[in-house]
Amino acid sequence: MHTDRRPGAPTVRAVREHGDPALAPILARALAHAGAEPRATHGWHTYPAGLHPDAAADLLAAFPGHVHDPFCGGGTVLVEARLAGRTASGTDLSPIACLVANARTAQPALASPMRAAARRLAEAARQRVEVEVPEECVRWYEPHVAQELGRLRDGIRAVEDAAVRDLLWALLSSIVIKASYRQSDTKNVREPHHRPPGTTAILFHKKARELGRMLEELPEGPSPRLRRADARDVGPPPGTRLVVTSPPYPGVYDYLPMQQLRYAWLGITPGREMAAELGSRREFRSKGRAEALQRWRKDNAAWIATQARGLEKGGYFAVVVGDGLVGDRLVDALQPTSLAMEEAGLVVRARASADRPDHAREAIRIEHLVLGWKPD
Ligand SMILES: C[S@@+](CC[C@H](N)C(=O)[O-])C[C@H]1O[C@@H](n2cnc3c(N)ncnc32)[C@H](O)[C@@H]1O
């Protein structure tokens, strides 16, 4: 599922349409996008399981009004809303998701002070002043790399302007995996390699210049309203005409724990959030399939009910869901999602479904884009 939607994903094979003949082709087209789409700020910070930017763009073009993404992740829908001049809002349980989505949709005016601060911090990080390194990070970095990251962290803490400071935290977050021995965001495998001294600070500054350039190319317009929240509890703001989202697929990822290196460097302690993560892989492993599935169905119904309640009458509700994978068995997400939408008072108007080969796990999993409508 999600991995397949990353830029560079294999082309979707068969896309099937169901329901309203005017709406289903829009969904089919949105679901069929694959391959790299490096525009705007999308590629600037990795975030697992991103929606394809063109899918978000298609849905925004087809359905008007304020858009809300309750599982906004790295902010794909929110960036597309900014590009389309639309007002938008989003929530996510993950503090890293909120940090990334905020940086990707920040105002162009912040680019210059952010760059200046990053240049200063990068210079200071190359001075040999011994700093404290979080214990859980030690084995993941060459000692001089950890020292450079620690100096950057200490420098960021001292920045007074909160908006600039948030962008600097996002910059640090964008390099902590690349500078580490960890294979990738989603692969917790240690792969030692050498980084020459000074290059981590240089990378930080490079990422600042890159983000600055991207932000300066974003159109004028309001930044989305972002909030760290549980989608089961916090719905869209009044006036929302469109929900576009892609919730976690059951048993596929552990979104919150996979960010542990970032938490350590950024001084974040995700406490209660860990337990509130929907459909996590660890829950399926620890509780077993039947019990975890039951909880996922309940949680799925809860977030759908909360979001549908806040949607304006006549508004649309587009959800990308896919088969989960527990062990080597698929978990159907479509039926419980469609049912929960109907129970929440939405009319399921159309759907598109596509086969996505999951090469990593040698499986074909089906992904669906389901469109609900709230009756007037
Ligand atoms: C598939 S990702 C969303 C990716 C996003 N569409 C993008 O393009 O970047 C699912 C997200 O759901 C978030 N999440 C998990 N449980 C949640 C909950 N109870 N409330 C809100 N967000 C949650 C995870 O942190 C993760 O960012």
CSV table of N, CA, C and O in Angstrom, one decimal, residues 131-226:
chain,number,residue,atom,x,y,z
A,131,VAL,N,29.3,18.6,23.4
A,131,VAL,CA,27.9,18.7,23.8
A,131,VAL,C,27.3,17.3,24.2
A,131,VAL,O,27.9,16.3,23.8
A,132,GLU,N,26.2,17.3,24.8
A,132,GLU,CA,25.6,16.1,25.3
A,132,GLU,C,24.8,15.4,24.1
A,132,GLU,O,24.2,16.1,23.3
A,133,VAL,N,25.0,14.1,24.0
A,133,VAL,CA,24.3,13.3,23.0
A,133,VAL,C,23.3,12.4,23.6
A,133,VAL,O,23.7,11.7,24.6
A,134,PRO,N,22.1,12.3,23.2
A,134,PRO,CA,21.1,11.4,23.8
A,134,PRO,C,21.6,10.0,23.8
A,134,PRO,O,22.1,9.5,22.7
A,135,GLU,N,21.4,9.3,24.9
A,135,GLU,CA,22.0,8.0,25.0
A,135,GLU,C,21.5,7.0,23.9
A,135,GLU,O,22.3,6.2,23.3
A,136,GLU,N,20.2,7.1,23.6
A,136,GLU,CA,19.7,6.2,22.6
A,136,GLU,C,20.2,6.5,21.2
A,136,GLU,O,19.9,5.7,20.2
A,137,CYS,N,20.9,7.6,21.0
A,137,CYS,CA,21.4,7.9,19.7
A,137,CYS,C,22.9,7.5,19.4
A,137,CYS,O,23.3,7.4,18.3
A,138,VAL,N,23.6,7.2,20.5
A,138,VAL,CA,25.0,7.0,20.4
A,138,VAL,C,25.4,5.9,19.4
A,138,VAL,O,26.2,6.1,18.5
A,139,ARG,N,24.7,4.8,19.4
A,139,ARG,CA,25.1,3.7,18.5
A,139,ARG,C,24.7,3.9,17.1
A,139,ARG,O,25.1,3.2,16.2
A,140,TRP,N,24.0,5.0,16.8
A,140,TRP,CA,23.5,5.2,15.5
A,140,TRP,C,24.3,6.2,14.7
A,140,TRP,O,24.0,6.5,13.5
A,141,TYR,N,25.3,6.8,15.4
A,141,TYR,CA,26.1,7.9,14.7
A,141,TYR,C,27.6,7.7,15.0
A,141,TYR,O,28.0,7.3,16.0
A,142,GLU,N,28.4,8.2,14.0
A,142,GLU,CA,29.8,8.4,14.3
A,142,GLU,C,29.9,9.5,15.3
A,142,GLU,O,29.1,10.5,15.3
A,143,PRO,N,30.8,9.4,16.3
A,143,PRO,CA,30.8,10.4,17.4
A,143,PRO,C,30.9,11.9,16.9
A,143,PRO,O,30.2,12.7,17.4
A,144,HIS,N,31.7,12.2,15.8
A,144,HIS,CA,31.7,13.6,15.4
A,144,HIS,C,30.4,14.1,14.8
A,144,HIS,O,30.0,15.2,14.9
A,145,VAL,N,29.7,13.1,14.2
A,145,VAL,CA,28.4,13.5,13.5
A,145,VAL,C,27.4,13.8,14.7
A,145,VAL,O,26.7,14.8,14.6
A,146,ALA,N,27.4,12.9,15.7
A,146,ALA,CA,26.5,13.2,16.8
A,146,ALA,C,26.8,14.5,17.5
A,146,ALA,O,25.9,15.2,17.9
A,147,GLN,N,28.1,14.8,17.6
A,147,GLN,CA,28.4,16.1,18.2
A,147,GLN,C,27.9,17.3,17.3
A,147,GLN,O,27.4,18.3,17.8
A,148,GLU,N,28.0,17.2,16.0
A,148,GLU,CA,27.5,18.3,15.1
A,148,GLU,C,26.0,18.4,15.3
A,148,GLU,O,25.5,19.5,15.4
A,149,LEU,N,25.3,17.3,15.3
A,149,LEU,CA,23.8,17.3,15.5
A,149,LEU,C,23.5,17.9,16.9
A,149,LEU,O,22.6,18.7,17.0
A,150,GLY,N,24.3,17.6,17.9
A,150,GLY,CA,24.0,18.1,19.2
A,150,GLY,C,24.2,19.6,19.3
A,150,GLY,O,23.5,20.3,19.9
A,151,ARG,N,25.2,20.1,18.6
A,151,ARG,CA,25.5,21.6,18.6
A,151,ARG,C,24.4,22.3,17.8
A,151,ARG,O,23.9,23.4,18.2
A,152,LEU,N,23.9,21.7,16.7
A,152,LEU,CA,22.8,22.3,16.0
A,152,LEU,C,21.6,22.3,16.9
A,152,LEU,O,20.9,23.4,17.0
A,153,ARG,N,21.3,21.2,17.6
A,153,ARG,CA,20.1,21.2,18.5
A,153,ARG,C,20.2,22.3,19.5
A,153,ARG,O,19.3,23.0,19.8
A,154,ASP,N,21.4,22.4,20.2
A,154,ASP,CA,21.6,23.5,21.2
A,154,ASP,C,21.4,24.9,20.6
A,154,ASP,O,20.8,25.7,21.3
A,155,GLY,N,21.9,25.0,19.4
A,155,GLY,CA,21.7,26.3,18.8
A,155,GLY,C,20.3,26.7,18.5
A,155,GLY,O,19.8,27.8,18.7
A,156,ILE,N,19.5,25.6,18.0
A,156,ILE,CA,18.1,25.9,17.7
A,156,ILE,C,17.3,26.2,19.0
A,156,ILE,O,16.5,27.2,19.0
A,157,ARG,N,17.7,25.6,20.1
A,157,ARG,CA,16.9,25.8,21.4
A,157,ARG,C,17.0,27.3,21.7
A,157,ARG,O,16.1,27.8,22.4
A,158,ALA,N,18.1,28.0,21.4
A,158,ALA,CA,18.4,29.3,21.8
A,158,ALA,C,17.7,30.4,20.8
A,158,ALA,O,17.8,31.6,21.1
A,159,VAL,N,17.2,29.9,19.7
A,159,VAL,CA,16.5,30.9,18.7
A,159,VAL,C,15.2,31.4,19.3
A,159,VAL,O,14.4,30.6,19.8
A,160,GLU,N,15.1,32.7,19.3
A,160,GLU,CA,13.9,33.3,20.0
A,160,GLU,C,12.6,33.2,19.2
A,160,GLU,O,11.6,33.0,19.7
A,161,ASP,N,12.7,33.5,17.9
A,161,ASP,CA,11.5,33.6,17.1
A,161,ASP,C,10.9,32.2,16.9
A,161,ASP,O,11.5,31.3,16.3
A,162,ALA,N,9.7,32.0,17.4
A,162,ALA,CA,9.1,30.6,17.5
A,162,ALA,C,8.9,30.1,16.1
A,162,ALA,O,9.1,28.9,15.8
A,163,ALA,N,8.4,30.9,15.1
A,163,ALA,CA,8.1,30.4,13.8
A,163,ALA,C,9.4,30.0,13.1
A,163,ALA,O,9.4,28.9,12.4
A,164,VAL,N,10.5,30.7,13.3
A,164,VAL,CA,11.8,30.4,12.7
A,164,VAL,C,12.3,29.1,13.4
A,164,VAL,O,12.8,28.2,12.7
A,165,ARG,N,12.1,29.1,14.7
A,165,ARG,CA,12.6,27.9,15.4
A,165,ARG,C,11.9,26.6,15.0
A,165,ARG,O,12.6,25.6,14.8
A,166,ASP,N,10.6,26.7,14.7
A,166,ASP,CA,9.9,25.5,14.2
A,166,ASP,C,10.5,25.0,12.9
A,166,ASP,O,10.6,23.8,12.6
A,167,LEU,N,10.8,26.0,12.0
A,167,LEU,CA,11.4,25.5,10.7
A,167,LEU,C,12.8,24.9,10.9
A,167,LEU,O,13.2,24.0,10.3
A,168,LEU,N,13.6,25.5,11.9
A,168,LEU,CA,14.9,24.9,12.2
A,168,LEU,C,14.8,23.5,12.7
A,168,LEU,O,15.6,22.6,12.4
A,169,TRP,N,13.8,23.3,13.6
A,169,TRP,CA,13.6,21.9,14.1
A,169,TRP,C,13.3,21.0,12.9
A,169,TRP,O,13.7,19.8,12.9
A,170,ALA,N,12.4,21.4,12.0
A,170,ALA,CA,12.1,20.6,10.8
A,170,ALA,C,13.4,20.3,10.0
A,170,ALA,O,13.6,19.2,9.5
A,171,LEU,N,14.2,21.3,9.9
A,171,LEU,CA,15.5,21.1,9.2
A,171,LEU,C,16.4,20.0,9.9
A,171,LEU,O,16.9,19.1,9.2
A,172,LEU,N,16.5,20.1,11.2
A,172,LEU,CA,17.2,19.1,11.9
A,172,LEU,C,16.6,17.7,11.7
A,172,LEU,O,17.3,16.8,11.4
A,173,SER,N,15.3,17.7,11.8
A,173,SER,CA,14.6,16.4,11.6
A,173,SER,C,14.8,15.9,10.2
A,173,SER,O,15.0,14.7,10.0
A,174,SER,N,15.0,16.8,9.2
A,174,SER,CA,15.2,16.3,7.8
A,174,SER,C,16.5,15.6,7.6
A,174,SER,O,16.7,14.9,6.6
A,175,ILE,N,17.5,15.8,8.5
A,175,ILE,CA,18.8,15.3,8.3
A,175,ILE,C,19.2,14.1,9.3
A,175,ILE,O,20.2,13.5,9.1
A,176,VAL,N,18.4,13.9,10.3
A,176,VAL,CA,18.9,13.0,11.4
A,176,VAL,C,19.0,11.5,10.9
A,176,VAL,O,19.8,10.8,11.4
A,177,ILE,N,18.1,11.2,9.9
A,177,ILE,CA,18.2,9.8,9.4
A,177,ILE,C,19.3,9.7,8.4
A,177,ILE,O,20.2,8.8,8.5
A,178,LYS,N,19.4,10.6,7.5
A,178,LYS,CA,20.5,10.6,6.5
A,178,LYS,C,21.9,10.6,7.2
A,178,LYS,O,22.8,9.9,6.7
A,179,ALA,N,22.0,11.3,8.2
A,179,ALA,CA,23.3,11.4,8.9
A,179,ALA,C,23.6,10.2,9.8
A,179,ALA,O,24.7,10.0,10.2
A,180,SER,N,22.6,9.3,10.0
A,180,SER,CA,22.8,8.2,10.9
A,180,SER,C,23.2,6.9,10.2
A,180,SER,O,23.3,6.9,8.9
A,181,TYR,N,23.3,5.9,10.9
A,181,TYR,CA,23.6,4.6,10.3
A,181,TYR,C,22.3,3.8,10.0
A,181,TYR,O,22.3,2.7,9.5
A,182,ARG,N,21.2,4.5,10.3
A,182,ARG,CA,19.9,3.8,10.0
A,182,ARG,C,19.6,3.8,8.5
A,182,ARG,O,19.8,4.8,7.8
A,183,GLN,N,19.1,2.6,8.0
A,183,GLN,CA,19.0,2.5,6.6
A,183,GLN,C,18.0,3.5,6.0
A,183,GLN,O,18.3,4.1,5.0
A,184,SER,N,16.9,3.6,6.6
A,184,SER,CA,15.9,4.6,6.1
A,184,SER,C,14.8,4.8,7.2
A,184,SER,O,14.9,4.2,8.3
A,185,ASP,N,13.9,5.7,6.9
A,185,ASP,CA,12.8,6.0,7.9
A,185,ASP,C,12.1,4.7,8.3
A,185,ASP,O,11.8,4.5,9.5
A,186,THR,N,11.8,3.9,7.3
A,186,THR,CA,11.0,2.7,7.5
A,186,THR,C,11.8,1.5,7.8
A,186,THR,O,11.3,0.4,8.2
A,187,LYS,N,13.1,1.5,7.6
A,187,LYS,CA,14.0,0.3,7.9
A,187,LYS,C,14.9,0.6,9.0
A,187,LYS,O,15.9,1.3,8.9
A,188,ASN,N,14.6,-0.1,10.2
A,188,ASN,CA,15.4,0.1,11.4
A,188,ASN,C,16.6,-0.8,11.4
A,188,ASN,O,16.8,-1.7,12.3
A,189,VAL,N,17.4,-0.7,10.3
A,189,VAL,CA,18.6,-1.6,10.2
A,189,VAL,C,19.8,-0.7,10.2
A,189,VAL,O,19.9,0.4,9.6
A,190,ARG,N,20.9,-1.1,11.0
A,190,ARG,CA,22.1,-0.4,11.2
A,190,ARG,C,23.1,-0.7,10.1
A,190,ARG,O,23.4,-1.8,9.9
A,191,GLU,N,23.5,0.4,9.4
A,191,GLU,CA,24.4,0.3,8.2
A,191,GLU,C,25.5,1.3,8.4
A,191,GLU,O,25.4,2.4,7.8
A,192,PRO,N,26.6,1.0,9.1
A,192,PRO,CA,27.6,2.0,9.4
A,192,PRO,C,28.3,2.5,8.1
A,192,PRO,O,28.4,1.8,7.1
A,193,HIS,N,28.5,3.8,8.0
A,193,HIS,CA,29.2,4.4,6.9
A,193,HIS,C,29.9,5.7,7.4
A,193,HIS,O,29.6,6.1,8.5
A,194,HIS,N,30.8,6.2,6.7
A,194,HIS,CA,31.6,7.3,7.1
A,194,HIS,C,31.1,8.6,6.6
A,194,HIS,O,30.9,8.8,5.4
A,195,ARG,N,31.0,9.6,7.4
A,195,ARG,CA,30.6,11.0,7.0
A,195,ARG,C,31.8,11.9,7.5
A,195,ARG,O,32.1,12.0,8.7
A,196,PRO,N,32.5,12.5,6.5
A,196,PRO,CA,33.6,13.4,6.9
A,196,PRO,C,33.1,14.5,7.9
A,196,PRO,O,32.0,15.0,7.8
A,197,PRO,N,34.0,14.9,8.9
A,197,PRO,CA,33.6,15.9,9.8
A,197,PRO,C,33.2,17.2,9.1
A,197,PRO,O,33.8,17.5,8.0
A,198,GLY,N,32.2,17.9,9.6
A,198,GLY,CA,31.8,19.1,9.0
A,198,GLY,C,30.6,19.0,8.0
A,198,GLY,O,29.8,19.9,7.8
A,199,THR,N,30.5,17.8,7.5
A,199,THR,CA,29.5,17.6,6.4
A,199,THR,C,28.0,17.6,6.9
A,199,THR,O,27.1,17.8,6.2
A,200,THR,N,27.9,17.3,8.2
A,200,THR,CA,26.5,17.2,8.8
A,200,THR,C,26.0,18.7,8.9
A,200,THR,O,24.9,19.0,8.5
A,201,ALA,N,26.9,19.6,9.4
A,201,ALA,CA,26.5,21.0,9.5
A,201,ALA,C,26.3,21.5,8.1
A,201,ALA,O,25.3,22.3,7.8
A,202,ILE,N,27.1,21.1,7.1
A,202,ILE,CA,26.9,21.6,5.7
A,202,ILE,C,25.5,21.1,5.2
A,202,ILE,O,24.8,21.9,4.5
A,203,LEU,N,25.2,19.9,5.5
A,203,LEU,CA,23.9,19.3,5.0
A,203,LEU,C,22.8,20.1,5.6
A,203,LEU,O,21.8,20.4,4.9
A,204,PHE,N,22.9,20.5,6.9
A,204,PHE,CA,21.8,21.3,7.5
A,204,PHE,C,21.6,22.6,6.8
A,204,PHE,O,20.5,23.0,6.4
A,205,HIS,N,22.7,23.2,6.4
A,205,HIS,CA,22.6,24.5,5.8
A,205,HIS,C,22.1,24.3,4.3
A,205,HIS,O,21.3,25.1,3.9
A,206,LYS,N,22.5,23.3,3.7
A,206,LYS,CA,22.0,23.0,2.3
A,206,LYS,C,20.5,22.8,2.4
A,206,LYS,O,19.7,23.3,1.5
A,207,LYS,N,20.0,22.0,3.4
A,207,LYS,CA,18.6,21.8,3.5
A,207,LYS,C,17.8,23.1,3.7
A,207,LYS,O,16.7,23.3,3.3
A,208,ALA,N,18.4,24.0,4.4
A,208,ALA,CA,17.8,25.3,4.7
A,208,ALA,C,17.7,26.1,3.4
A,208,ALA,O,16.6,26.7,3.1
A,209,ARG,N,18.7,26.1,2.6
A,209,ARG,CA,18.7,26.8,1.3
A,209,ARG,C,17.6,26.2,0.4
A,209,ARG,O,16.9,26.9,-0.2
A,210,GLU,N,17.6,24.9,0.4
A,210,GLU,CA,16.6,24.2,-0.4
A,210,GLU,C,15.2,24.5,0.0
A,210,GLU,O,14.3,24.9,-0.8
A,211,LEU,N,14.9,24.4,1.3
A,211,LEU,CA,13.5,24.8,1.8
A,211,LEU,C,13.2,26.2,1.5
A,211,LEU,O,12.1,26.5,1.1
A,212,GLY,N,14.2,27.1,1.8
A,212,GLY,CA,14.0,28.5,1.5
A,212,GLY,C,13.6,28.8,0.1
A,212,GLY,O,12.6,29.5,-0.2
A,213,ARG,N,14.3,28.2,-0.8
A,213,ARG,CA,14.0,28.4,-2.3
A,213,ARG,C,12.6,27.9,-2.6
A,213,ARG,O,11.8,28.5,-3.2
A,214,MET,N,12.2,26.7,-2.0
A,214,MET,CA,10.9,26.1,-2.3
A,214,MET,C,9.8,27.0,-1.7
A,214,MET,O,8.8,27.2,-2.3
A,215,LEU,N,10.0,27.5,-0.5
A,215,LEU,CA,9.0,28.3,0.1
A,215,LEU,C,8.8,29.6,-0.6
A,215,LEU,O,7.6,30.1,-0.8
A,216,GLU,N,9.9,30.2,-1.1
A,216,GLU,CA,9.8,31.4,-1.9
A,216,GLU,C,9.0,31.2,-3.2
A,216,GLU,O,8.5,32.2,-3.8
A,217,GLU,N,8.9,30.0,-3.7
A,217,GLU,CA,8.2,29.7,-4.9
A,217,GLU,C,6.7,29.4,-4.6
A,217,GLU,O,5.9,29.3,-5.5
A,218,LEU,N,6.3,29.2,-3.3
A,218,LEU,CA,4.9,29.0,-3.0
A,218,LEU,C,4.1,30.2,-3.3
A,218,LEU,O,4.6,31.3,-3.0
A,219,PRO,N,2.9,30.1,-3.7
A,219,PRO,CA,2.1,31.3,-3.9
A,219,PRO,C,1.7,32.0,-2.6
A,219,PRO,O,1.7,31.3,-1.5
A,220,GLU,N,1.4,33.3,-2.6
A,220,GLU,CA,0.9,33.9,-1.4
A,220,GLU,C,-0.4,33.2,-1.0
A,220,GLU,O,-1.1,32.6,-1.9
A,221,GLY,N,-0.8,33.3,0.2
A,221,GLY,CA,-2.1,32.6,0.6
A,221,GLY,C,-1.9,32.1,2.0
A,221,GLY,O,-0.8,32.0,2.5
A,222,PRO,N,-3.0,31.8,2.7
A,222,PRO,CA,-2.9,31.5,4.1
A,222,PRO,C,-2.3,30.1,4.3
A,222,PRO,O,-2.4,29.2,3.4
A,223,SER,N,-1.5,29.9,5.3
A,223,SER,CA,-1.0,28.6,5.7
A,223,SER,C,-2.1,27.8,6.3
A,223,SER,O,-3.0,28.4,6.9
A,224,PRO,N,-2.1,26.5,6.2
A,224,PRO,CA,-3.2,25.7,6.8
A,224,PRO,C,-3.1,25.8,8.3
A,224,PRO,O,-2.1,26.0,8.9
A,225,ARG,N,-4.3,25.5,8.9
A,225,ARG,CA,-4.3,25.4,10.3
A,225,ARG,C,-4.0,24.0,10.7
A,225,ARG,O,-4.6,23.1,10.3
A,226,LEU,N,-2.9,23.9,11.5
A,226,LEU,CA,-2.4,22.5,11.9
A,226,LEU,C,-2.6,22.3,13.3
A,226,LEU,O,-2.4,23.2,14.1
